[in-house]
Amino acid sequence: MISYVTASATHVGQVRSTNQDHCLITGTIVAVADGMGGHAGGETAAAIAIGELSGIRGVVSTDRLIRVVNVANQRIMKEGLEPSLRGMGTTLVAAALNPETAELGLINIGDSRAYRLRDRVLTQLTVDHSLVEDLVREGRLTPEEAQSHPQRNIVTRALGIGPDIEVDSFGEQVKVDDRYLLCSDGLFNEVSEDDIAKLLNETEQTVAAVDALVDTAVKAGGRDNVTVVLMDITGEDFADTPATVAAVDRGDIDTVPTVQDPANIQVADPTETLDPIPAVPERDEPASTKRRRWFGGRSLMLMMSVLVVLAVGVAGSSVYARAAYFADDVEGEVAILRGRPEGVLWFDPDVIENTELPVESLNGASKELLNNRTQWSSLDDAREFVSNLELVPVNSEPTDTNG
Ligand code: MG
């Protein structure tokens, strides 16, 4: 029987006005979702994904996780039809531990990551589904260039993009003293992997470690929401009987990033089994490898989850790329679109309004302005831009640039 300690922390960062990251710690499942797509949309999409996962009880397989993620995707697609939530989506990384077999199942879609710290070495377990990751793989970008690339936030896979999603899944055999870190890109875009490893190696307590990681990311700039969940594998004792483990109602655990009591300790019930991960041979570890961590006198049999969530509002404003507006020539008519003009992957722009104003009726200067595809932060600004476009005077040649 594996024992473990989990903790999470999240912060809105120094630039954004809302925190669209969500995270989850239930008995055996941990997850991080990073929402995207407008002011309300991203928050909603991430909450849906985490909400669906929070309904799972017991030890589960990655297949089960993926089925639940597909249900979440259908909900996000459906609720995304609402105009205010249009285009919403979310990344997701989740892990489910089977304490009996010491197997950890992981899934991910998008660019939120899972790392493992073992023997002081940090290893990224997930592969990002992002534009820069594709470019690195194709040799068109170095990992160093990717780190600061202006389009590093563009994901190529996410929940909410379409009815069919492709989720990566894999398994890990955990070892005592392993640390499993799940995080949103707000962490690794601000803090180098060397520094993440250093912090994890220096900070033994689970709660202190998540605090240190989030704090470092925020102080480094905090240009995005930052969320981390840490699962520390603290011991194993195959002689323990599950019958002695205290039960808890996991439905009580608040998975929304609101201010929580840092001392809120949840004890999980590993005896509840719905969909077990296929059994793996029990490892024959000598008793001397057992060790206890900071919770000291408590029994190794206890499955403890500590949920610490920092949700501190920091003044500032941010506009998601999705919330940009611009005017363009759509089938010969001036239209207002939402998204990025370059229309890359996730950010394919949508036509919001078609003015039915023929592009050919514009004078040369206005055509040029239209061609610039200037981005506006609000729909009203884009409308004003369109209303200021000048027409070719009647009886004048369409190519007349003097108006
Ligand atoms: Mg993010």
Coordinates of C-alpha atoms and ligand atoms in Angstrom, one line a residue:
M1 CA 0.0 0.0 0.0
I2 CA 1.4 3.3 -1.1
S3 CA 0.9 6.4 1.0
Y4 CA 1.1 9.9 -0.5
V5 CA 0.6 13.5 0.3
T6 CA -0.9 16.0 -2.2
A7 CA -1.1 19.8 -2.2
S8 CA -2.0 22.5 -4.7
A9 CA -1.7 26.2 -5.1
T10 CA -2.9 28.6 -7.7
H11 CA -2.5 32.3 -8.3
V12 CA -4.0 34.7 -10.8
G13 CA -0.6 36.2 -11.6
Q14 CA 0.4 39.8 -12.0
V15 CA -1.2 40.6 -15.3
R16 CA -4.5 38.8 -15.8
S17 CA -7.7 39.9 -14.1
T18 CA -9.2 36.5 -13.7
N19 CA -7.9 33.0 -12.8
Q20 CA -9.0 30.6 -15.5
D21 CA -6.9 27.7 -14.1
H22 CA -8.7 25.1 -12.1
C23 CA -7.2 22.1 -10.2
L24 CA -8.4 19.1 -8.4
I25 CA -7.3 16.9 -5.6
T26 CA -9.6 14.0 -4.6
G27 CA -8.7 10.8 -3.0
T28 CA -6.5 9.3 -5.7
I29 CA -6.9 11.8 -8.6
V30 CA -5.1 15.0 -9.2
A31 CA -5.6 17.4 -12.1
V32 CA -4.9 20.8 -13.6
A33 CA -7.0 22.5 -16.3
D34 CA -6.0 25.8 -18.0
G35 CA -9.0 27.4 -19.6
M36 CA -8.9 29.6 -22.6
G37 CA -11.3 31.6 -24.8
G38 CA -12.5 34.9 -23.6
H39 CA -13.3 36.3 -20.2
A40 CA -15.9 33.9 -19.0
G41 CA -15.3 31.0 -21.4
G42 CA -12.0 29.8 -20.2
E43 CA -13.0 29.8 -16.6
T44 CA -16.1 27.8 -17.5
A45 CA -14.4 25.2 -19.7
A46 CA -11.8 24.5 -17.1
A47 CA -14.4 24.3 -14.4
I48 CA -16.4 21.8 -16.5
A49 CA -13.4 19.5 -17.0
I50 CA -12.4 19.5 -13.4
G51 CA -16.0 19.2 -12.3
E52 CA -16.5 16.0 -14.4
L53 CA -13.3 14.5 -13.0
S54 CA -14.3 15.4 -9.4
G55 CA -17.3 13.0 -9.8
I56 CA -15.1 10.0 -10.1
R57 CA -14.8 7.7 -7.1
G58 CA -12.2 5.1 -6.2
V59 CA -9.2 3.9 -8.1
V60 CA -9.5 4.3 -11.8
S61 CA -7.8 3.4 -15.0
T62 CA -6.6 5.9 -17.7
D63 CA -9.3 4.5 -19.9
R64 CA -11.9 5.6 -17.4
L65 CA -10.3 9.1 -17.1
I66 CA -10.4 9.4 -20.9
R67 CA -14.1 8.5 -21.0
V68 CA -14.8 11.2 -18.4
V69 CA -12.7 13.7 -20.3
N70 CA -14.8 12.9 -23.4
V71 CA -18.0 13.6 -21.5
A72 CA -16.4 16.9 -20.3
N73 CA -15.6 17.8 -23.9
Q74 CA -19.2 17.2 -25.1
R75 CA -20.4 19.5 -22.3
I76 CA -17.9 22.2 -23.2
M77 CA -18.9 21.9 -26.9
K78 CA -22.6 22.2 -26.0
E79 CA -22.3 25.0 -23.5
G80 CA -19.9 26.8 -25.9
L81 CA -22.8 27.4 -28.2
E82 CA -23.8 30.1 -25.7
P83 CA -22.6 33.4 -27.4
S84 CA -20.8 34.6 -24.3
L85 CA -18.9 31.3 -24.0
R86 CA -18.3 30.8 -27.7
G87 CA -14.9 29.3 -28.5
M88 CA -14.1 28.3 -25.0
G89 CA -11.7 25.4 -24.3
T90 CA -9.3 24.0 -21.8
T91 CA -6.2 22.0 -21.5
L92 CA -6.1 19.1 -19.0
V93 CA -3.5 17.0 -17.3
A94 CA -4.6 14.4 -14.8
A95 CA -3.1 11.6 -12.8
A96 CA -4.8 8.7 -11.0
L97 CA -2.9 6.7 -8.4
N98 CA -3.6 3.1 -7.5
P99 CA -2.2 2.8 -4.0
E100 CA -2.5 -1.0 -4.0
T101 CA -0.3 -1.5 -7.1
A102 CA 1.7 1.7 -6.9
E103 CA 0.8 2.5 -10.5
L104 CA 0.1 6.0 -11.6
G105 CA -2.0 6.6 -14.7
L106 CA -1.6 9.9 -16.5
I107 CA -3.5 11.6 -19.3
N108 CA -3.0 15.0 -21.0
I109 CA -4.4 17.2 -23.7
G110 CA -3.0 20.6 -24.4
D111 CA 0.1 22.2 -22.8
S112 CA -0.4 21.7 -19.1
R113 CA 2.3 19.4 -17.9
A114 CA 3.2 16.5 -15.6
Y115 CA 6.7 16.2 -14.3
R116 CA 8.4 13.5 -12.1
L117 CA 11.2 14.3 -9.7
R118 CA 13.1 11.1 -8.9
D119 CA 16.6 10.9 -7.4
R120 CA 16.7 14.7 -7.6
V121 CA 16.2 14.6 -11.4
L122 CA 13.2 16.4 -13.0
T123 CA 11.7 14.7 -16.0
Q124 CA 8.8 16.0 -18.1
L125 CA 6.4 13.1 -18.5
T126 CA 3.9 14.8 -20.9
V127 CA 4.4 16.1 -24.4
D128 CA 2.9 19.5 -25.0
H129 CA 0.2 19.7 -27.7
S130 CA 1.3 23.1 -28.8
L131 CA 2.5 25.0 -31.9
V132 CA 6.0 25.6 -30.5
E133 CA 6.3 21.9 -29.5
D134 CA 5.5 20.9 -33.1
L135 CA 8.0 23.4 -34.4
V136 CA 10.7 22.0 -32.0
R137 CA 9.9 18.5 -33.1
E138 CA 10.2 19.5 -36.8
G139 CA 13.6 21.1 -36.0
R140 CA 12.4 24.6 -36.9
L141 CA 12.8 25.9 -33.4
T142 CA 15.2 25.2 -30.6
P143 CA 13.8 24.4 -27.2
E144 CA 15.4 27.7 -26.0
E145 CA 13.6 29.7 -28.8
A146 CA 10.4 27.9 -27.9
Q147 CA 10.7 29.1 -24.3
S148 CA 10.3 32.8 -25.4
H149 CA 8.4 32.3 -28.6
P150 CA 5.5 34.8 -28.9
Q151 CA 3.1 32.1 -29.9
R152 CA 4.1 29.6 -27.2
N153 CA 0.5 29.9 -25.8
I154 CA -1.1 28.4 -28.9
V155 CA -2.2 24.8 -28.3
T156 CA -3.0 22.3 -31.0
R157 CA -5.2 20.1 -28.9
A158 CA -7.6 21.0 -26.2
L159 CA -11.1 20.2 -24.9
G160 CA -13.7 22.3 -26.7
I161 CA -12.0 22.5 -30.1
G162 CA -14.1 19.8 -31.7
P163 CA -16.3 16.8 -31.1
D164 CA -13.4 14.3 -31.4
I165 CA -10.5 14.8 -29.1
E166 CA -7.2 12.9 -28.9
V167 CA -5.9 12.4 -25.3
D168 CA -2.5 11.1 -24.5
S169 CA -2.3 8.4 -21.8
F170 CA 0.4 6.4 -20.2
G171 CA 1.4 4.7 -16.9
E172 CA 4.1 5.1 -14.3
Q173 CA 5.3 2.7 -11.6
V174 CA 5.8 5.1 -8.7
K175 CA 8.6 4.8 -6.1
V176 CA 8.8 6.0 -2.6
D177 CA 10.2 9.6 -2.5
D178 CA 9.0 10.3 -6.1
R179 CA 7.3 13.7 -6.5
Y180 CA 4.7 14.2 -9.2
L181 CA 4.1 17.7 -10.3
L182 CA 1.2 18.8 -12.4
C183 CA 1.1 22.4 -13.6
S184 CA -0.3 25.0 -16.0
D185 CA 2.0 26.8 -18.4
G186 CA 2.0 29.8 -16.0
L187 CA 4.7 27.9 -14.1
F188 CA 7.1 26.7 -16.7
N189 CA 6.9 29.8 -18.9
E190 CA 8.1 31.8 -15.9
V191 CA 10.4 29.3 -14.1
S192 CA 13.1 27.3 -15.8
E193 CA 13.1 23.5 -15.4
D194 CA 16.4 23.8 -13.6
D195 CA 14.8 26.1 -11.1
I196 CA 11.7 24.0 -10.7
A197 CA 14.0 21.0 -9.9
K198 CA 16.0 23.1 -7.5
L199 CA 12.9 24.3 -5.6
L200 CA 11.6 20.7 -5.4
N201 CA 14.9 19.4 -4.2
E202 CA 15.2 22.1 -1.6
T203 CA 11.7 22.1 -0.3
E204 CA 10.7 18.8 1.4
Q205 CA 7.2 19.7 2.7
T206 CA 4.5 19.3 0.1
V207 CA 2.6 22.4 1.0
A208 CA 5.8 24.5 1.2
A209 CA 6.9 23.2 -2.2
V210 CA 3.7 24.2 -4.0
D211 CA 3.8 27.6 -2.4
A212 CA 7.4 28.1 -3.4
L213 CA 6.7 27.1 -7.0
V214 CA 3.8 29.5 -7.4
D215 CA 5.5 32.3 -5.5
T216 CA 8.5 32.0 -7.8
A217 CA 6.4 32.1 -10.9
V218 CA 4.5 35.1 -9.8
K219 CA 7.6 37.0 -8.8
A220 CA 9.3 36.1 -12.1
G221 CA 6.5 38.1 -13.9
G222 CA 3.3 36.2 -13.3
R223 CA 2.1 37.0 -16.9
D224 CA -0.3 34.1 -16.7
N225 CA -2.4 32.3 -14.1
V226 CA -0.1 29.7 -12.4
T227 CA -1.3 26.5 -10.9
V228 CA 0.6 23.6 -9.4
V229 CA -0.4 20.3 -7.8
L230 CA 2.1 18.1 -6.2
M231 CA 1.7 14.4 -5.3
D232 CA 4.5 13.1 -3.0
I233 CA 4.9 9.4 -2.7
T234 CA 5.8 9.1 1.0
G235 CA 5.9 5.5 1.9
E236 CA 4.7 2.0 1.3
D237 CA 3.7 -0.8 3.7
F238 CA 2.2 -3.8 2.1
A239 CA 1.3 -5.2 5.5
D240 CA -1.2 -2.5 6.1
T241 CA -4.8 -3.6 5.7
P242 CA -7.2 -1.2 4.0
A243 CA -9.8 -1.9 6.6
T244 CA -8.0 0.3 9.0
V245 CA -8.0 3.4 6.8
A246 CA -10.4 6.2 7.7
A247 CA -13.1 7.0 5.2
V248 CA -13.9 10.4 3.9
D249 CA -16.6 11.9 1.8
R250 CA -14.6 13.3 -1.1
G251 CA -17.6 15.2 -2.3
D252 CA -16.7 17.8 0.4
I253 CA -13.5 18.8 -1.3
D254 CA -13.8 22.1 -3.0
T255 CA -12.1 21.9 -6.4
V256 CA -12.6 25.5 -7.4
P257 CA -9.7 27.9 -6.9
T258 CA -11.1 29.9 -4.1
V259 CA -9.5 30.7 -0.8
Q260 CA -9.2 27.6 1.3
D261 CA -8.2 26.7 4.8
P262 CA -4.5 25.6 4.4
A263 CA -5.0 23.2 7.2
N264 CA -7.8 21.4 5.4
I265 CA -6.7 17.8 5.4
Q266 CA -8.6 15.1 3.6
V267 CA -8.2 11.5 4.3
A268 CA -8.9 9.3 1.3
D269 CA -10.4 5.9 1.3
P270 CA -8.3 3.6 -1.0
T271 CA -10.7 0.7 -0.4
E272 CA -13.3 2.2 -2.7
T273 CA -12.6 0.5 -6.1
L274 CA -14.7 0.9 -9.2
D275 CA -12.4 0.5 -12.1
P276 CA -9.0 -0.8 -11.1
I277 CA -5.8 -0.2 -13.0
P278 CA -4.6 -3.6 -14.2
A279 CA -2.6 -5.2 -11.5
V280 CA 1.1 -5.1 -11.7
P281 CA 3.5 -7.4 -9.8
E282 CA 4.1 -6.2 -6.3
R283 CA 7.6 -5.0 -5.7
D284 CA 9.6 -6.6 -3.1
E285 CA 11.0 -3.5 -1.3
P286 CA 13.0 -3.9 1.8
A287 CA 11.3 -2.5 4.9
S288 CA 14.2 0.0 5.3
T289 CA 13.0 2.0 2.3
K290 CA 9.9 3.0 4.2
R291 CA 10.1 6.5 5.4
R292 CA 7.9 9.2 6.8
R293 CA 7.7 12.7 5.8
W294 CA 6.5 15.9 7.5
F295 CA 3.3 14.5 8.9
G296 CA 5.5 12.6 11.3
G297 CA 3.5 10.7 13.8
R298 CA 0.6 10.0 11.6
S299 CA 0.2 6.5 10.3
L300 CA 1.6 5.6 7.0
M301 CA -1.7 4.0 6.2
L302 CA -3.4 7.4 6.0
M303 CA -4.0 8.7 2.6
M304 CA -3.7 12.5 3.0
S305 CA -4.6 15.2 0.7
V306 CA -3.9 18.8 1.6
L307 CA -5.6 21.4 -0.5
V308 CA -4.1 24.8 -0.3
V309 CA -5.4 27.3 -2.8
L310 CA -4.2 30.8 -3.0
A311 CA -6.6 33.0 -5.0
V312 CA -5.3 36.5 -4.7
G313 CA -6.7 39.1 -7.0
V314 CA -4.0 41.3 -8.5
A315 CA -5.1 44.4 -10.4
G316 CA -4.4 44.4 -14.0
S317 CA -5.9 43.6 -17.3
S318 CA -5.4 41.1 -19.9
V319 CA -7.1 40.2 -23.1
Y320 CA -7.0 36.7 -24.4
A321 CA -5.9 36.5 -28.0
R322 CA -9.3 35.0 -28.7
A323 CA -10.9 38.3 -27.5
A324 CA -9.2 40.4 -30.2
Y325 CA -11.3 41.7 -33.0
F326 CA -10.4 42.8 -36.5
A327 CA -12.0 43.7 -39.8
D328 CA -11.3 41.8 -43.0
D329 CA -12.4 41.0 -46.5
V330 CA -14.7 37.9 -46.3
E331 CA -16.0 36.9 -49.7
G332 CA -15.7 40.4 -51.0
E333 CA -17.5 42.0 -48.1
V334 CA -16.2 43.8 -45.0
A335 CA -16.7 41.5 -41.9
I336 CA -15.7 41.8 -38.3
L337 CA -13.9 38.7 -37.0
R338 CA -12.9 37.6 -33.5
G339 CA -9.5 36.0 -33.0
R340 CA -6.1 36.5 -34.5
P341 CA -5.7 37.6 -38.1
E342 CA -3.1 34.9 -38.8
G343 CA -5.7 32.4 -37.9
V344 CA -3.4 29.8 -36.4
L345 CA -4.8 26.5 -35.2
W346 CA -6.8 27.1 -32.0
F347 CA -7.2 30.8 -32.8
D348 CA -8.9 30.4 -36.1
P349 CA -10.9 33.6 -36.3
D350 CA -14.7 33.5 -36.4
V351 CA -16.9 35.9 -38.4
I352 CA -18.9 37.9 -35.8
E353 CA -20.6 40.4 -38.1
N354 CA -20.9 40.7 -41.8
T355 CA -21.4 44.4 -42.7
E356 CA -22.5 43.5 -46.3
L357 CA -20.3 46.5 -47.3
P358 CA -18.5 45.5 -50.5
V359 CA -14.8 45.8 -50.2
E360 CA -14.7 47.1 -53.8
S361 CA -16.7 50.1 -52.7
L362 CA -13.9 51.3 -50.4
N363 CA -11.4 53.8 -51.5
G364 CA -7.7 52.8 -51.8
A365 CA -6.7 54.1 -48.3
S366 CA -9.5 52.3 -46.6
K367 CA -8.7 49.1 -48.5
E368 CA -5.2 49.4 -47.2
L369 CA -6.4 50.0 -43.7
L370 CA -8.6 46.9 -44.0
N371 CA -5.7 45.0 -45.3
N372 CA -3.7 45.8 -42.2
R373 CA -6.1 43.8 -40.1
T374 CA -5.6 45.9 -37.1
Q375 CA -6.6 44.2 -33.9
W376 CA -9.1 45.8 -31.5
S377 CA -9.7 44.8 -28.0
S378 CA -13.4 45.3 -28.2
L379 CA -16.1 44.7 -30.7
D380 CA -17.2 48.3 -30.4
D381 CA -13.7 49.5 -31.4
A382 CA -13.8 47.2 -34.4
R383 CA -17.2 48.5 -35.4
E384 CA -16.0 52.1 -35.1
F385 CA -13.1 51.3 -37.3
V386 CA -15.4 49.8 -39.9
S387 CA -17.8 52.8 -39.7
N388 CA -14.8 55.1 -40.4
L389 CA -13.9 53.3 -43.6
E390 CA -14.3 55.6 -46.6
L391 CA -16.1 54.8 -49.8
V392 CA -15.1 55.6 -53.3
P393 CA -17.0 58.7 -54.4
V394 CA -19.8 58.0 -56.8
N395 CA -18.7 58.2 -60.5
S396 CA -15.1 57.7 -59.4
E397 CA -12.9 54.9 -60.5
P398 CA -12.7 52.1 -57.8
T399 CA -8.9 52.4 -57.8
D400 CA -8.9 56.1 -56.9
T401 CA -6.8 56.4 -53.8
N402 CA -7.5 60.1 -53.3
G403 CA -11.1 59.5 -52.2
Ligands
MG1 MG -2.0 29.3 -18.9

